mmCIF file of C-alpha atoms in Angstrom:
data_model
loop_
_atom_site.group_PDB
_atom_site.id
_atom_site.type_symbol
_atom_site.label_atom_id
_atom_site.label_comp_id
_atom_site.label_asym_id
_atom_site.label_seq_id
_atom_site.Cartn_x
_atom_site.Cartn_y
_atom_site.Cartn_z
ATOM 1 C CA MET A 243 106.347 141.739 152.693
ATOM 2 C CA GLN A 244 107.452 141.618 149.077
ATOM 3 C CA GLY A 245 104.820 141.085 146.401
ATOM 4 C CA LYS A 246 104.762 138.239 143.973
ATOM 5 C CA TRP A 247 106.385 140.326 141.222
ATOM 6 C CA GLU A 248 109.470 140.690 143.387
ATOM 7 C CA LEU A 249 110.126 136.967 143.595
ATOM 8 C CA LEU A 250 112.927 137.018 141.043
ATOM 9 C CA ARG A 251 114.636 140.054 139.519
ATOM 10 C CA PHE A 252 117.279 140.303 136.826
ATOM 11 C CA SER A 253 119.257 142.725 134.707
ATOM 12 C CA LEU A 254 121.575 142.138 131.781
ATOM 13 C CA LEU A 255 124.432 144.391 132.812
ATOM 14 C CA GLY A 256 125.774 144.445 129.259
ATOM 15 C CA SER A 257 125.739 142.046 126.354
ATOM 16 C CA GLY A 258 127.871 141.569 123.258
ATOM 17 C CA SER A 259 131.359 140.693 122.087
ATOM 18 C CA SER A 260 132.908 143.284 124.445
ATOM 19 C CA GLY A 261 131.528 141.715 127.613
ATOM 20 C CA ASN A 262 128.610 139.860 129.159
ATOM 21 C CA ALA A 263 127.206 139.628 132.681
ATOM 22 C CA THR A 264 123.709 139.056 134.040
ATOM 23 C CA LEU A 265 122.603 139.857 137.589
ATOM 24 C CA LEU A 266 119.841 137.743 139.172
ATOM 25 C CA ILE A 267 118.305 138.437 142.576
ATOM 26 C CA SER A 268 115.892 136.368 144.637
ATOM 27 C CA GLN A 269 114.560 137.348 148.045
ATOM 28 C CA GLN A 270 117.573 135.713 149.747
ATOM 29 C CA ALA A 271 120.350 135.434 147.169
ATOM 30 C CA LYS A 272 122.168 137.411 144.477
ATOM 31 C CA ILE A 273 124.180 135.770 141.707
ATOM 32 C CA LEU A 274 125.879 136.571 138.408
ATOM 33 C CA ILE A 275 125.847 134.567 135.223
ATOM 34 C CA ASP A 276 129.204 135.249 133.536
ATOM 35 C CA CYS A 277 131.589 138.100 134.240
ATOM 36 C CA GLY A 278 133.078 139.598 131.107
ATOM 37 C CA PHE A 279 133.575 143.109 132.488
ATOM 38 C CA SER A 280 136.300 144.645 134.632
ATOM 39 C CA PHE A 281 135.506 144.962 138.322
ATOM 40 C CA VAL A 282 135.152 148.722 138.008
ATOM 41 C CA GLN A 283 132.783 148.380 135.057
ATOM 42 C CA LEU A 284 130.793 145.688 136.838
ATOM 43 C CA GLN A 285 130.395 147.833 139.961
ATOM 44 C CA ARG A 286 129.286 150.795 137.870
ATOM 45 C CA ARG A 287 126.711 148.813 135.950
ATOM 46 C CA VAL A 288 125.319 147.146 139.071
ATOM 47 C CA ALA A 289 124.999 150.561 140.702
ATOM 48 C CA GLN A 290 123.068 151.819 137.664
ATOM 49 C CA VAL A 291 120.273 149.365 138.507
ATOM 50 C CA GLY A 292 120.355 150.307 142.205
ATOM 51 C CA GLU A 293 122.289 147.305 143.486
ATOM 52 C CA THR A 294 125.750 146.469 144.871
ATOM 53 C CA LEU A 295 128.103 143.496 144.742
ATOM 54 C CA SER A 296 128.629 143.411 148.501
ATOM 55 C CA ASP A 297 126.235 140.514 149.090
ATOM 56 C CA LEU A 298 126.945 138.543 145.918
ATOM 57 C CA LYS A 299 126.584 134.811 146.608
ATOM 58 C CA ALA A 300 128.180 133.235 143.526
ATOM 59 C CA VAL A 301 129.094 133.497 139.860
ATOM 60 C CA PHE A 302 127.964 130.897 137.322
ATOM 61 C CA VAL A 303 130.010 130.623 134.130
ATOM 62 C CA THR A 304 128.625 129.455 130.785
ATOM 63 C CA HIS A 305 131.979 128.895 129.019
ATOM 64 C CA GLU A 306 135.569 130.091 128.893
ATOM 65 C CA HIS A 307 135.490 132.672 126.078
ATOM 66 C CA GLY A 308 136.895 136.032 127.114
ATOM 67 C CA ASP A 309 133.735 138.093 126.698
ATOM 68 C CA HIS A 310 132.173 135.901 129.394
ATOM 69 C CA VAL A 311 135.089 135.550 131.849
ATOM 70 C CA ASN A 312 137.539 138.448 131.421
ATOM 71 C CA GLY A 313 136.609 139.986 134.783
ATOM 72 C CA LEU A 314 136.335 136.712 136.672
ATOM 73 C CA GLY A 315 139.798 136.644 138.246
ATOM 74 C CA VAL A 316 139.691 140.116 139.791
ATOM 75 C CA LEU A 317 136.109 139.686 140.991
ATOM 76 C CA SER A 318 136.986 136.361 142.598
ATOM 77 C CA ARG A 319 140.021 137.749 144.389
ATOM 78 C CA LYS A 320 138.217 140.859 145.597
ATOM 79 C CA LEU A 321 134.997 139.238 146.797
ATOM 80 C CA GLY A 322 136.002 135.619 147.452
ATOM 81 C CA VAL A 323 132.673 134.317 146.172
ATOM 82 C CA PRO A 324 132.448 130.776 144.781
ATOM 83 C CA VAL A 325 132.620 130.455 141.014
ATOM 84 C CA TYR A 326 130.647 127.590 139.480
ATOM 85 C CA MET A 327 131.577 126.005 136.144
ATOM 86 C CA THR A 328 132.121 122.645 134.488
ATOM 87 C CA GLU A 329 135.521 120.960 134.754
ATOM 88 C CA GLY A 330 136.043 121.404 131.038
ATOM 89 C CA THR A 331 135.498 125.136 131.362
ATOM 90 C CA ARG A 332 137.843 125.347 134.346
ATOM 91 C CA ASP A 333 140.600 123.520 132.477
ATOM 92 C CA ALA A 334 140.184 125.791 129.434
ATOM 93 C CA LEU A 335 140.373 129.120 131.291
ATOM 94 C CA SER A 336 143.134 131.460 130.204
ATOM 95 C CA PRO A 337 146.004 131.713 132.709
ATOM 96 C CA ARG A 338 145.839 135.479 132.177
ATOM 97 C CA LEU A 339 142.827 135.549 134.512
ATOM 98 C CA GLY A 340 145.092 134.723 137.449
ATOM 99 C CA ALA A 341 143.988 132.873 140.560
ATOM 100 C CA ILE A 342 140.291 132.111 140.896
ATOM 101 C CA ALA A 343 139.139 130.614 144.157
ATOM 102 C CA PRO A 344 137.086 128.878 145.127
ATOM 103 C CA ILE A 345 136.068 127.170 141.887
ATOM 104 C CA CYS A 346 133.171 124.761 142.335
ATOM 105 C CA CYS A 347 132.892 122.291 139.468
ATOM 106 C CA PHE A 348 129.733 120.523 138.410
ATOM 107 C CA GLU A 349 128.633 118.282 135.564
ATOM 108 C CA ALA A 350 126.268 119.632 132.939
ATOM 109 C CA GLY A 351 122.756 118.744 134.019
ATOM 110 C CA GLU A 352 123.395 119.245 137.721
ATOM 111 C CA THR A 353 121.409 121.638 139.920
ATOM 112 C CA ILE A 354 122.995 123.988 142.472
ATOM 113 C CA VAL A 355 120.908 125.381 145.319
ATOM 114 C CA LEU A 356 121.921 128.583 147.137
ATOM 115 C CA ASP A 357 119.478 129.687 149.823
ATOM 116 C CA ASP A 358 116.133 130.151 148.020
ATOM 117 C CA ILE A 359 117.546 130.124 144.487
ATOM 118 C CA GLN A 360 117.993 127.049 142.305
ATOM 119 C CA VAL A 361 120.345 127.094 139.325
ATOM 120 C CA ASN A 362 119.812 124.306 136.808
ATOM 121 C CA SER A 363 122.531 123.689 134.213
ATOM 122 C CA PHE A 364 122.184 122.085 130.793
ATOM 123 C CA SER A 365 124.538 121.393 127.892
ATOM 124 C CA ILE A 366 124.575 123.585 124.796
ATOM 125 C CA SER A 367 126.373 123.307 121.445
ATOM 126 C CA HIS A 368 129.159 125.868 121.077
ATOM 127 C CA ASP A 369 132.855 125.850 120.139
ATOM 128 C CA ALA A 370 133.993 125.758 123.750
ATOM 129 C CA ALA A 371 135.329 123.023 126.035
ATOM 130 C CA ASP A 372 132.154 122.092 127.943
ATOM 131 C CA PRO A 373 129.629 124.922 127.596
ATOM 132 C CA VAL A 374 126.375 125.117 129.538
ATOM 133 C CA SER A 375 123.479 127.450 129.985
ATOM 134 C CA TYR A 376 121.082 127.789 132.888
ATOM 135 C CA THR A 377 117.593 128.166 134.199
ATOM 136 C CA VAL A 378 117.150 129.942 137.509
ATOM 137 C CA THR A 379 114.128 129.369 139.740
ATOM 138 C CA SER A 380 112.968 130.780 143.052
ATOM 139 C CA ALA A 381 109.609 130.637 144.827
ATOM 140 C CA GLY A 382 107.881 129.380 141.710
ATOM 141 C CA ALA A 383 109.396 131.937 139.322
ATOM 142 C CA LYS A 384 111.609 130.659 136.488
ATOM 143 C CA ILE A 385 114.072 132.446 134.214
ATOM 144 C CA GLY A 386 115.391 130.627 131.148
ATOM 145 C CA PHE A 387 118.814 131.757 129.922
ATOM 146 C CA ALA A 388 120.457 130.635 126.674
ATOM 147 C CA THR A 389 123.424 132.209 124.911
ATOM 148 C CA ASP A 390 126.309 131.178 122.645
ATOM 149 C CA LEU A 391 124.658 128.135 121.140
ATOM 150 C CA GLY A 392 124.626 127.147 117.529
ATOM 151 C CA HIS A 393 121.614 124.885 117.710
ATOM 152 C CA PRO A 394 118.459 125.037 119.855
ATOM 153 C CA SER A 395 118.362 121.312 120.606
ATOM 154 C CA GLN A 396 115.420 119.473 122.083
ATOM 155 C CA LEU A 397 117.277 119.502 125.400
ATOM 156 C CA VAL A 398 117.562 123.292 125.260
ATOM 157 C CA ARG A 399 113.888 123.631 124.400
ATOM 158 C CA SER A 400 112.777 121.328 127.206
ATOM 159 C CA ARG A 401 114.906 123.146 129.789
ATOM 160 C CA LEU A 402 113.661 126.587 128.737
ATOM 161 C CA ALA A 403 110.014 125.539 128.573
ATOM 162 C CA HIS A 404 107.534 127.163 130.976
ATOM 163 C CA SER A 405 109.862 130.039 131.891
ATOM 164 C CA HIS A 406 108.312 133.259 133.212
ATOM 165 C CA ALA A 407 111.180 135.181 131.592
ATOM 166 C CA LEU A 408 113.346 134.196 128.637
ATOM 167 C CA ILE A 409 116.813 135.596 127.968
ATOM 168 C CA LEU A 410 117.778 134.438 124.478
ATOM 169 C CA GLU A 411 120.681 135.066 122.142
ATOM 170 C CA ALA A 412 119.853 136.734 118.806
ATOM 171 C CA ASN A 413 123.366 136.961 117.462
ATOM 172 C CA TYR A 414 123.454 137.547 113.717
ATOM 173 C CA CYS A 415 121.614 138.311 110.509
ATOM 174 C CA PRO A 416 122.670 135.791 107.813
ATOM 175 C CA ASP A 417 122.638 138.426 105.068
ATOM 176 C CA MET A 418 124.726 140.888 107.059
ATOM 177 C CA LEU A 419 127.167 138.132 107.980
ATOM 178 C CA ARG A 420 127.524 137.003 104.363
ATOM 179 C CA LYS A 421 128.051 140.555 103.061
ATOM 180 C CA GLY A 422 130.288 141.640 105.932
ATOM 181 C CA GLN A 423 134.042 141.718 106.403
ATOM 182 C CA TYR A 424 134.457 138.461 108.319
ATOM 183 C CA PRO A 425 136.557 135.866 106.436
ATOM 184 C CA PRO A 426 134.764 132.708 105.260
ATOM 185 C CA LYS A 427 136.249 130.591 108.059
ATOM 186 C CA ILE A 428 134.801 132.851 110.755
ATOM 187 C CA GLN A 429 131.471 133.080 108.944
ATOM 188 C CA GLN A 430 131.282 129.301 108.824
ATOM 189 C CA ARG A 431 132.067 129.065 112.532
ATOM 190 C CA ILE A 432 129.288 131.516 113.416
ATOM 191 C CA ARG A 433 126.714 129.763 111.222
ATOM 192 C CA SER A 434 127.622 126.255 112.358
ATOM 193 C CA ARG A 435 125.833 124.137 114.958
ATOM 194 C CA MET A 436 128.716 125.032 117.277
ATOM 195 C CA GLY A 437 128.390 128.774 116.683
ATOM 196 C CA HIS A 438 125.564 131.199 117.388
ATOM 197 C CA LEU A 439 121.841 131.593 116.766
ATOM 198 C CA SER A 440 120.657 133.690 113.854
ATOM 199 C CA ASN A 441 117.717 136.041 114.194
ATOM 200 C CA GLN A 442 115.440 133.584 112.417
ATOM 201 C CA GLU A 443 116.485 130.691 114.657
ATOM 202 C CA THR A 444 115.871 132.802 117.755
ATOM 203 C CA VAL A 445 112.455 133.940 116.563
ATOM 204 C CA SER A 446 111.492 130.338 115.793
ATOM 205 C CA LEU A 447 112.665 129.216 119.241
ATOM 206 C CA LEU A 448 110.814 132.057 120.930
ATOM 207 C CA SER A 449 107.628 131.183 119.056
ATOM 208 C CA ASP A 450 107.880 127.583 120.232
ATOM 209 C CA LEU A 451 108.427 128.655 123.850
ATOM 210 C CA LEU A 452 105.494 131.068 124.147
ATOM 211 C CA HIS A 453 102.969 130.213 126.839
ATOM 212 C CA ASP A 454 100.374 132.070 128.882
ATOM 213 C CA GLU A 455 102.627 132.698 131.882
ATOM 214 C CA LEU A 456 105.599 134.111 129.979
ATOM 215 C CA ARG A 457 106.010 137.721 131.123
ATOM 216 C CA GLN A 458 109.375 139.002 129.863
ATOM 217 C CA VAL A 459 111.550 138.316 126.817
ATOM 218 C CA VAL A 460 115.037 139.803 126.554
ATOM 219 C CA LEU A 461 117.065 139.224 123.391
ATOM 220 C CA PHE A 462 120.792 139.714 123.796
ATOM 221 C CA HIS A 463 124.319 139.001 122.504
ATOM 222 C CA ILE A 464 123.347 140.933 119.372
ATOM 223 C CA SER A 465 126.396 141.238 117.103
ATOM 224 C CA GLU A 466 127.656 144.763 116.524
ATOM 225 C CA ASN A 467 129.044 143.806 113.104
ATOM 226 C CA ASN A 468 126.550 141.284 111.773
ATOM 227 C CA ASN A 469 123.219 142.426 113.178
ATOM 228 C CA CYS A 470 121.270 145.502 114.215
ATOM 229 C CA HIS A 471 118.770 146.093 116.993
ATOM 230 C CA ASP A 472 116.097 147.493 114.679
ATOM 231 C CA LEU A 473 116.130 144.339 112.595
ATOM 232 C CA VAL A 474 115.972 142.071 115.634
ATOM 233 C CA HIS A 475 113.036 144.023 117.019
ATOM 234 C CA ARG A 476 111.235 144.009 113.677
ATOM 235 C CA LEU A 477 111.492 140.230 113.448
ATOM 236 C CA ALA A 478 110.718 139.424 117.080
ATOM 237 C CA ALA A 479 107.965 141.928 117.865
ATOM 238 C CA PRO A 480 105.245 140.185 115.828
ATOM 239 C CA VAL A 481 105.864 136.956 117.761
ATOM 240 C CA VAL A 482 104.861 138.552 121.064
ATOM 241 C CA ALA A 483 102.462 141.169 119.668
ATOM 242 C CA GLN A 484 99.339 139.234 120.650
ATOM 243 C CA HIS A 485 100.912 137.957 123.841
ATOM 244 C CA THR A 486 101.278 139.212 127.410
ATOM 245 C CA ALA A 487 105.087 139.018 127.313
ATOM 246 C CA GLN A 488 107.084 142.242 127.059
ATOM 247 C CA LEU A 489 110.002 142.392 124.600
ATOM 248 C CA HIS A 490 113.315 144.094 125.395
ATOM 249 C CA LEU A 491 116.661 144.134 123.554
ATOM 250 C CA ALA A 492 119.843 144.253 125.635
ATOM 251 C CA GLN A 493 122.648 146.688 124.789
ATOM 252 C CA GLN A 494 126.418 146.369 125.031
ATOM 253 C CA ASP A 495 127.090 149.708 126.682
ATOM 254 C CA GLU A 496 124.431 149.901 129.393
ATOM 255 C CA PRO A 497 122.380 147.587 131.600
ATOM 256 C CA THR A 498 118.764 146.737 131.067
ATOM 257 C CA PRO A 499 116.242 147.775 133.703
ATOM 258 C CA LEU A 500 115.926 145.504 136.704
ATOM 259 C CA PHE A 501 113.050 143.311 135.578
ATOM 260 C CA GLU A 502 110.772 141.496 138.026
ATOM 261 C CA VAL A 503 109.046 138.197 137.257
ATOM 262 C CA GLY A 504 106.912 135.797 139.177
ATOM 263 C CA PRO A 505 104.531 132.890 138.689
#
């Protein structure tokens, strides 16, 4: 019999502007959130954490930007697993992805149940057609997942509350963005309420979401050009220093460990 810390497992297989995918595993189901890597890359990264894609149940898509969907078409055609997304996201997908079937559309706010895993969607603010993020629950364990959002709304906060693990975007440092090579138009997009979360916004959100049963915090989607991991860690570590939660920063080029969380 599996112990309580094996109720829900997850690994960020890679995170950043070159590709994003997160593997989540309950006792009966295995899913992906986003698929921004090639099938070969995805297989390699899954194998690095001791898993395979052979029993994948579904893929859940946050939005249509390439770093979140570039590998979706090939994965769909090879494995034939259902791909869940909003209608707006489906209609905005690039035709370069090729055929994707079956696509299962839902409205933001809906819940999808697969075996013993429950995936709850909620709207986020981002410059995409109809973007969502998710919480995933199983046997009392809850993972809160939020990326590519320019504003941590009250809805976002309420959906992420009481998670046993938090996976949060920490995209950019305002000073690095301002002094960097991005043109003003792109800088404005990133900083806007339809862009991304800065380090300070993420740290503030994390501080608000702390509670006694939070066990794991993973910060991800850290910009390679406008942020650095040392800075993110320096800002976030004091927030969890007197807390039971463990802090981890996801990388672009390799997966995180396979974390285990439970109630």
